[in-house]
mmCIF file of C-alpha atoms and ligand atoms in Angstrom:
data_model
loop_
_atom_site.group_PDB
_atom_site.id
_atom_site.type_symbol
_atom_site.label_atom_id
_atom_site.label_comp_id
_atom_site.label_asym_id
_atom_site.label_seq_id
_atom_site.Cartn_x
_atom_site.Cartn_y
_atom_site.Cartn_z
ATOM 1 C CA UNK A 1 3.051 -3.391 -21.970
ATOM 2 C CA UNK A 2 2.632 -5.898 -19.034
ATOM 3 C CA UNK A 3 3.068 -4.308 -15.633
ATOM 4 C CA UNK A 4 3.362 -7.666 -13.809
ATOM 5 C CA UNK A 5 6.088 -8.090 -11.267
ATOM 6 C CA UNK A 6 7.152 -10.975 -9.124
ATOM 7 C CA UNK A 7 9.323 -10.457 -5.999
ATOM 8 C CA UNK A 8 10.938 -12.787 -3.588
ATOM 9 C CA UNK A 9 12.742 -11.724 -0.378
ATOM 10 C CA UNK A 10 14.017 -14.044 2.230
ATOM 11 C CA UNK A 11 15.722 -13.039 5.548
ATOM 12 C CA UNK A 12 16.050 -14.821 8.915
ATOM 13 C CA UNK A 13 12.770 -13.096 9.966
ATOM 14 C CA UNK A 14 10.618 -13.546 6.902
ATOM 15 C CA UNK A 15 10.248 -15.383 3.597
ATOM 16 C CA UNK A 16 7.927 -13.486 1.207
ATOM 17 C CA UNK A 17 6.617 -14.105 -2.277
ATOM 18 C CA UNK A 18 4.723 -11.323 -3.987
ATOM 19 C CA UNK A 19 3.191 -11.144 -7.491
ATOM 20 C CA UNK A 20 1.515 -7.914 -8.515
ATOM 21 C CA UNK A 21 -0.423 -6.910 -11.600
ATOM 22 C CA UNK A 22 -1.255 -3.260 -11.739
ATOM 23 C CA UNK A 23 -3.706 -3.858 -14.512
ATOM 24 C CA UNK A 24 -5.584 -6.563 -12.851
ATOM 25 C CA UNK A 25 -9.239 -7.186 -11.988
ATOM 26 C CA UNK A 26 -9.070 -7.407 -8.230
ATOM 27 C CA UNK A 27 -8.182 -11.001 -7.863
ATOM 28 C CA UNK A 28 -6.145 -11.703 -4.589
ATOM 29 C CA UNK A 29 -4.528 -14.630 -2.928
ATOM 30 C CA UNK A 30 -3.127 -13.487 0.352
ATOM 31 C CA UNK A 31 -1.542 -15.508 3.179
ATOM 32 C CA UNK A 32 0.613 -13.785 5.771
ATOM 33 C CA UNK A 33 -0.481 -15.744 8.897
ATOM 34 C CA UNK A 34 -2.114 -12.580 10.165
ATOM 35 C CA UNK A 35 -5.724 -12.817 9.428
ATOM 36 C CA UNK A 36 -6.627 -9.128 9.734
ATOM 37 C CA UNK A 37 -3.666 -8.069 7.673
ATOM 38 C CA UNK A 38 -4.741 -10.595 5.042
ATOM 39 C CA UNK A 39 -8.056 -8.903 5.114
ATOM 40 C CA UNK A 40 -6.407 -5.474 4.533
ATOM 41 C CA UNK A 41 -4.324 -6.707 1.543
ATOM 42 C CA UNK A 42 -7.523 -8.372 0.184
ATOM 43 C CA UNK A 43 -9.365 -5.028 0.280
ATOM 44 C CA UNK A 44 -6.345 -3.170 -1.295
ATOM 45 C CA UNK A 45 -6.353 -5.599 -4.110
ATOM 46 C CA UNK A 46 -9.981 -5.766 -4.810
ATOM 47 C CA UNK A 47 -10.627 -1.925 -4.598
ATOM 48 C CA UNK A 48 -7.412 -1.007 -6.390
ATOM 49 C CA UNK A 49 -8.435 -3.490 -9.133
ATOM 50 C CA UNK A 50 -4.907 -4.996 -8.972
ATOM 51 C CA UNK A 51 -4.047 -8.608 -8.975
ATOM 52 C CA UNK A 52 -2.016 -9.450 -5.952
ATOM 53 C CA UNK A 53 -0.644 -12.708 -4.385
ATOM 54 C CA UNK A 54 1.300 -12.495 -1.265
ATOM 55 C CA UNK A 55 2.597 -15.409 0.831
ATOM 56 C CA UNK A 56 4.736 -14.724 3.765
ATOM 57 C CA UNK A 57 6.279 -17.124 6.282
ATOM 58 C CA UNK A 58 7.236 -14.806 9.094
ATOM 59 C CA UNK A 59 8.356 -15.061 12.634
ATOM 60 C CA UNK A 60 5.046 -14.463 14.212
ATOM 61 C CA UNK A 61 6.152 -16.200 17.263
ATOM 62 C CA UNK A 62 7.955 -12.891 18.015
ATOM 63 C CA UNK A 63 5.132 -10.624 17.019
ATOM 64 C CA UNK A 64 3.453 -9.057 13.746
ATOM 65 C CA UNK A 65 6.201 -6.506 13.221
ATOM 66 C CA UNK A 66 8.635 -8.255 10.822
ATOM 67 C CA UNK A 67 5.849 -9.828 8.831
ATOM 68 C CA UNK A 68 3.897 -6.507 8.241
ATOM 69 C CA UNK A 69 7.085 -4.424 7.667
ATOM 70 C CA UNK A 70 8.605 -6.846 5.318
ATOM 71 C CA UNK A 71 5.508 -7.268 3.262
ATOM 72 C CA UNK A 72 5.410 -3.504 2.876
ATOM 73 C CA UNK A 73 8.971 -3.546 1.739
ATOM 74 C CA UNK A 74 8.368 -6.178 -0.893
ATOM 75 C CA UNK A 75 5.057 -4.695 -2.065
ATOM 76 C CA UNK A 76 6.668 -1.294 -2.390
ATOM 77 C CA UNK A 77 9.462 -2.805 -4.399
ATOM 78 C CA UNK A 78 7.026 -4.426 -6.708
ATOM 79 C CA UNK A 79 5.123 -1.243 -7.215
ATOM 80 C CA UNK A 80 8.481 0.597 -8.051
ATOM 81 C CA UNK A 81 9.408 -2.054 -10.553
ATOM 82 C CA UNK A 82 5.814 -2.371 -12.080
ATOM 83 C CA UNK A 83 5.478 1.452 -12.742
ATOM 84 C CA UNK A 84 8.922 1.378 -14.375
ATOM 85 C CA UNK A 85 9.884 4.724 -16.099
ATOM 86 C CA UNK A 86 6.336 6.024 -15.347
ATOM 87 C CA UNK A 87 5.818 7.231 -18.792
ATOM 88 C CA UNK A 88 2.154 8.183 -19.552
ATOM 89 C CA UNK A 89 0.862 7.695 -16.070
ATOM 90 C CA UNK A 90 -0.896 10.214 -13.938
ATOM 91 C CA UNK A 91 1.646 10.168 -11.195
ATOM 92 C CA UNK A 92 -0.697 11.726 -8.492
ATOM 93 C CA UNK A 93 -3.584 10.062 -6.825
ATOM 94 C CA UNK A 94 -5.984 10.848 -4.149
ATOM 95 C CA UNK A 95 -9.214 9.495 -2.548
ATOM 96 C CA UNK A 96 -11.338 10.214 0.407
ATOM 97 C CA UNK A 97 -12.882 6.896 1.377
ATOM 98 C CA UNK A 98 -15.741 6.623 3.736
ATOM 99 C CA UNK A 99 -16.442 3.347 5.625
ATOM 100 C CA UNK A 100 -19.434 3.891 7.894
ATOM 101 C CA UNK A 101 -18.124 6.011 10.813
ATOM 102 C CA UNK A 102 -14.588 6.156 9.271
ATOM 103 C CA UNK A 103 -13.418 8.728 6.610
ATOM 104 C CA UNK A 104 -9.863 8.481 5.546
ATOM 105 C CA UNK A 105 -7.964 10.864 2.979
ATOM 106 C CA UNK A 106 -5.031 9.369 1.126
ATOM 107 C CA UNK A 107 -3.017 11.386 -1.375
ATOM 108 C CA UNK A 108 0.150 9.961 -3.123
ATOM 109 C CA UNK A 109 2.774 11.150 -5.564
ATOM 110 C CA UNK A 110 5.018 8.757 -7.395
ATOM 111 C CA UNK A 111 7.668 11.318 -7.175
ATOM 112 C CA UNK A 112 10.734 9.154 -6.876
ATOM 113 C CA UNK A 113 11.201 10.523 -3.341
ATOM 114 C CA UNK A 114 10.032 8.764 -0.189
ATOM 115 C CA UNK A 115 7.889 10.662 2.233
ATOM 116 C CA UNK A 116 5.182 9.437 4.680
ATOM 117 C CA UNK A 117 2.819 11.694 6.575
ATOM 118 C CA UNK A 118 0.579 9.463 8.667
ATOM 119 C CA UNK A 119 -1.855 11.344 10.676
ATOM 120 C CA UNK A 120 -4.057 8.546 12.393
ATOM 121 C CA UNK A 121 -4.468 7.667 16.043
ATOM 122 C CA UNK A 122 -5.913 4.327 16.894
ATOM 123 C CA UNK A 123 -7.613 3.738 20.105
ATOM 124 C CA UNK A 124 -7.231 -0.025 20.241
ATOM 125 C CA UNK A 125 -3.833 -1.845 20.289
ATOM 126 C CA UNK A 126 -4.762 -4.507 17.988
ATOM 127 C CA UNK A 127 -7.211 -5.465 15.257
ATOM 128 C CA UNK A 128 -7.306 -9.303 15.442
ATOM 129 C CA UNK A 129 -3.675 -10.266 15.844
ATOM 130 C CA UNK A 130 -2.369 -7.283 14.016
ATOM 131 C CA UNK A 131 -0.774 -4.533 16.057
ATOM 132 C CA UNK A 132 -2.433 -1.222 14.930
ATOM 133 C CA UNK A 133 0.858 0.664 15.358
ATOM 134 C CA UNK A 134 2.104 -1.476 12.396
ATOM 135 C CA UNK A 135 -0.235 0.176 9.911
ATOM 136 C CA UNK A 136 2.123 3.218 9.862
ATOM 137 C CA UNK A 137 5.147 0.980 9.655
ATOM 138 C CA UNK A 138 3.672 -0.737 6.621
ATOM 139 C CA UNK A 139 3.025 2.544 4.788
ATOM 140 C CA UNK A 140 6.541 3.883 5.726
ATOM 141 C CA UNK A 141 7.990 0.711 4.205
ATOM 142 C CA UNK A 142 5.871 1.069 1.053
ATOM 143 C CA UNK A 143 6.897 4.950 0.797
ATOM 144 C CA UNK A 144 10.617 4.340 0.852
ATOM 145 C CA UNK A 145 10.672 1.119 -1.366
ATOM 146 C CA UNK A 146 8.204 2.465 -3.912
ATOM 147 C CA UNK A 147 9.840 5.894 -3.676
ATOM 148 C CA UNK A 148 6.540 7.777 -3.324
ATOM 149 C CA UNK A 149 5.041 10.437 -1.122
ATOM 150 C CA UNK A 150 2.099 8.990 0.906
ATOM 151 C CA UNK A 151 -0.184 11.331 3.125
ATOM 152 C CA UNK A 152 -2.792 9.434 5.089
ATOM 153 C CA UNK A 153 -5.097 11.444 7.261
ATOM 154 C CA UNK A 154 -8.003 10.242 9.447
ATOM 155 C CA UNK A 155 -10.788 12.849 8.951
ATOM 156 C CA UNK A 156 -13.318 10.975 11.008
ATOM 157 C CA UNK A 157 -14.093 7.788 12.736
ATOM 158 C CA UNK A 158 -14.102 5.756 15.942
ATOM 159 C CA UNK A 159 -14.124 2.023 14.954
ATOM 160 C CA UNK A 160 -10.576 0.855 14.597
ATOM 161 C CA UNK A 161 -11.515 -2.028 12.075
ATOM 162 C CA UNK A 162 -13.293 0.568 9.954
ATOM 163 C CA UNK A 163 -10.431 3.072 10.233
ATOM 164 C CA UNK A 164 -7.785 0.599 9.258
ATOM 165 C CA UNK A 165 -9.809 -0.828 6.375
ATOM 166 C CA UNK A 166 -10.533 2.599 5.008
ATOM 167 C CA UNK A 167 -6.848 3.390 5.189
ATOM 168 C CA UNK A 168 -5.947 0.472 2.935
ATOM 169 C CA UNK A 169 -8.860 1.045 0.563
ATOM 170 C CA UNK A 170 -8.138 4.787 0.290
ATOM 171 C CA UNK A 171 -4.506 3.997 -0.591
ATOM 172 C CA UNK A 172 -5.625 1.428 -3.217
ATOM 173 C CA UNK A 173 -7.979 3.899 -4.971
ATOM 174 C CA UNK A 174 -5.286 6.605 -4.844
ATOM 175 C CA UNK A 175 -2.552 4.287 -6.244
ATOM 176 C CA UNK A 176 -5.078 2.979 -8.935
ATOM 177 C CA UNK A 177 -5.403 6.741 -10.056
ATOM 178 C CA UNK A 178 -1.718 7.400 -9.853
ATOM 179 C CA UNK A 179 -0.664 4.474 -11.917
ATOM 180 C CA UNK A 180 -3.401 4.769 -14.568
ATOM 181 C CA UNK A 181 -2.652 6.065 -18.019
ATOM 182 C CA UNK A 182 -3.783 9.406 -19.374
ATOM 183 C CA UNK A 183 -3.540 9.569 -23.244
ATOM 184 C CA UNK A 184 -2.647 13.217 -23.116
ATOM 185 C CA UNK A 185 0.529 12.329 -21.146
ATOM 186 C CA UNK A 186 2.927 11.161 -23.675
ATOM 187 C CA UNK A 187 6.168 11.156 -21.611
ATOM 188 C CA UNK A 188 6.844 11.502 -17.832
ATOM 189 C CA UNK A 189 4.569 14.097 -16.018
ATOM 190 C CA UNK A 190 7.451 16.139 -14.702
ATOM 191 C CA UNK A 191 8.978 19.429 -15.620
ATOM 192 C CA UNK A 192 12.236 17.888 -14.667
ATOM 193 C CA UNK A 193 11.667 15.119 -17.371
ATOM 194 C CA UNK A 194 12.294 12.385 -15.067
ATOM 195 C CA UNK A 195 10.632 10.843 -11.827
HETATM 196 MN MN1 MN B 201 -13.685 -5.613 7.441
#
């Protein structure tokens, strides 16, 4: 069964098109107008071995807030739709990702419930033109639209570029694990019978 989803969302602040294939090979085409954010979504795609295209025309004359938050909303919605009834998938995923000085833990549960625990302090206000405070907002948006628990913890690191990149890649690896199939799981992995 294909797990390919296309989403479009238009508001007065952003116009976003997303195409996500959970069973891709790491091909990305990202254009949000924020170079550093493109770099993050590119890393997410390649290391999660998804295929992802994101095009966003946002109100960057204001700042990076609406563009990043809304891309999180649309990506999260695409993930929710792509996993569908979650039959046969592992549901949980986790990864501890090193990137030079940075070490980031990400653990997720496609539980059907939103929760974000974001335990990271940045020491610079920006990476490129992306506000570092928006990293938390992005994952908050993903958590409530994809209805998943996301825990992100900075275990070590000083370089903000590395820390940020390690977060997106750790999330990618955790998500890749959570959405992958296990032949021993024939239904939904829950004692409730639904997620
Ligand atoms: Mn980089």
